[in-house]
Structures are given as C-alpha cells and as structure tokens.
C-alpha positions as a printed Julia matrix, in Angstrom:
69×3 Matrix{Float64}:
 124.52  112.5   83.72
 124.35  114.16  80.33
 127.61  116.0   81.0
 126.39  117.44  84.31
 127.36  116.54  87.85
 124.35  115.75  90.02
 123.91  114.79  93.63
 124.81  113.87  96.21
 122.28  111.04  96.29
 121.77  108.24  98.75
 122.35  104.78  97.25
 118.65  103.93  97.71
 117.69  107.0   95.66
 120.08  106.01  92.88
 118.79  102.45  92.89
 115.2   103.63  92.49
 116.22  105.99  89.66
 118.09  103.07  88.06
 115.11  100.72  88.31
 112.8   103.13  86.5
 115.35  103.9   83.79
 116.16  107.5   84.78
 119.93  106.91  84.79
 121.8   106.09  81.56
 123.92  102.95  81.84
 127.13  104.86  81.07
 126.67  107.36  83.93
 129.69  107.68  86.18
 129.46  107.72  89.98
 131.84  108.3   92.85
 131.62  108.21  96.63
 134.03  108.97  99.41
 136.72  106.33  99.67
 136.76  105.5   95.94
 140.04  106.08  94.1
 138.27  106.99  90.85
 134.89  107.35  89.16
 133.14  104.13  88.05
 130.31  103.24  85.65
 126.99  103.03  87.47
 125.91   99.9   85.59
 128.62   98.08  87.55
 127.1    99.27  90.84
 123.68   97.9   89.93
 124.8    94.87  87.91
 122.34   92.64  89.79
 119.45   95.15  89.75
 117.09   95.05  86.79
 116.19   98.2   84.9
 112.65   98.77  83.74
 112.3    97.83  80.07
 111.48  100.66  77.66
 107.79  101.12  76.99
 106.71   99.48  73.73
 105.43  101.67  70.92
 102.38  100.39  69.08
 103.52  101.57  65.66
 100.31  100.41  64.01
  98.28  102.89  66.07
 100.81  105.74  66.17
  98.69  107.92  63.84
  95.63  107.58  66.06
  97.34  108.55  69.31
  95.89  111.65  70.94
  97.34  113.76  73.69
  95.64  116.22  76.03
  95.95  119.87  75.06
  98.61  121.85  76.89
  97.3   124.15  79.57
C-alpha cells in the first residue's frame, strides 16, 4: 500500500480493512502458493466497500473541530 509492503495479515483482517475503505483498490497482495502478486480488488470482488462519507458543502464554512491537545 502506498509503495510500502505491509503484513502479513490474515484474510479476515484484510477483509475488514477492505470493508471500511482502508485499502486502496489497486493494492497488490500475495500469499504462499501464488505465482505472482494480484490486485486486491479481485480478491474481494464480491465484498462491498464502505462508501466515502458525503461532504455537506453548503455547511463546510460552519464546521468546527475540537482544539488539538
């Protein structure tokens, strides 16, 4: 991801990360027994990703955030 190798991860961990949108769709994965790396979106083709959160552009100027500690 983002030019860095990460892991190893269990498939269940990857699936959860996929569902919440933490893994870009073009991320490559590999596991023992595979001849070559593959695109992770193929692995989870039948698993839905969380949609991106909508931005209420009309209220963007009025958004407030807590002060950093």
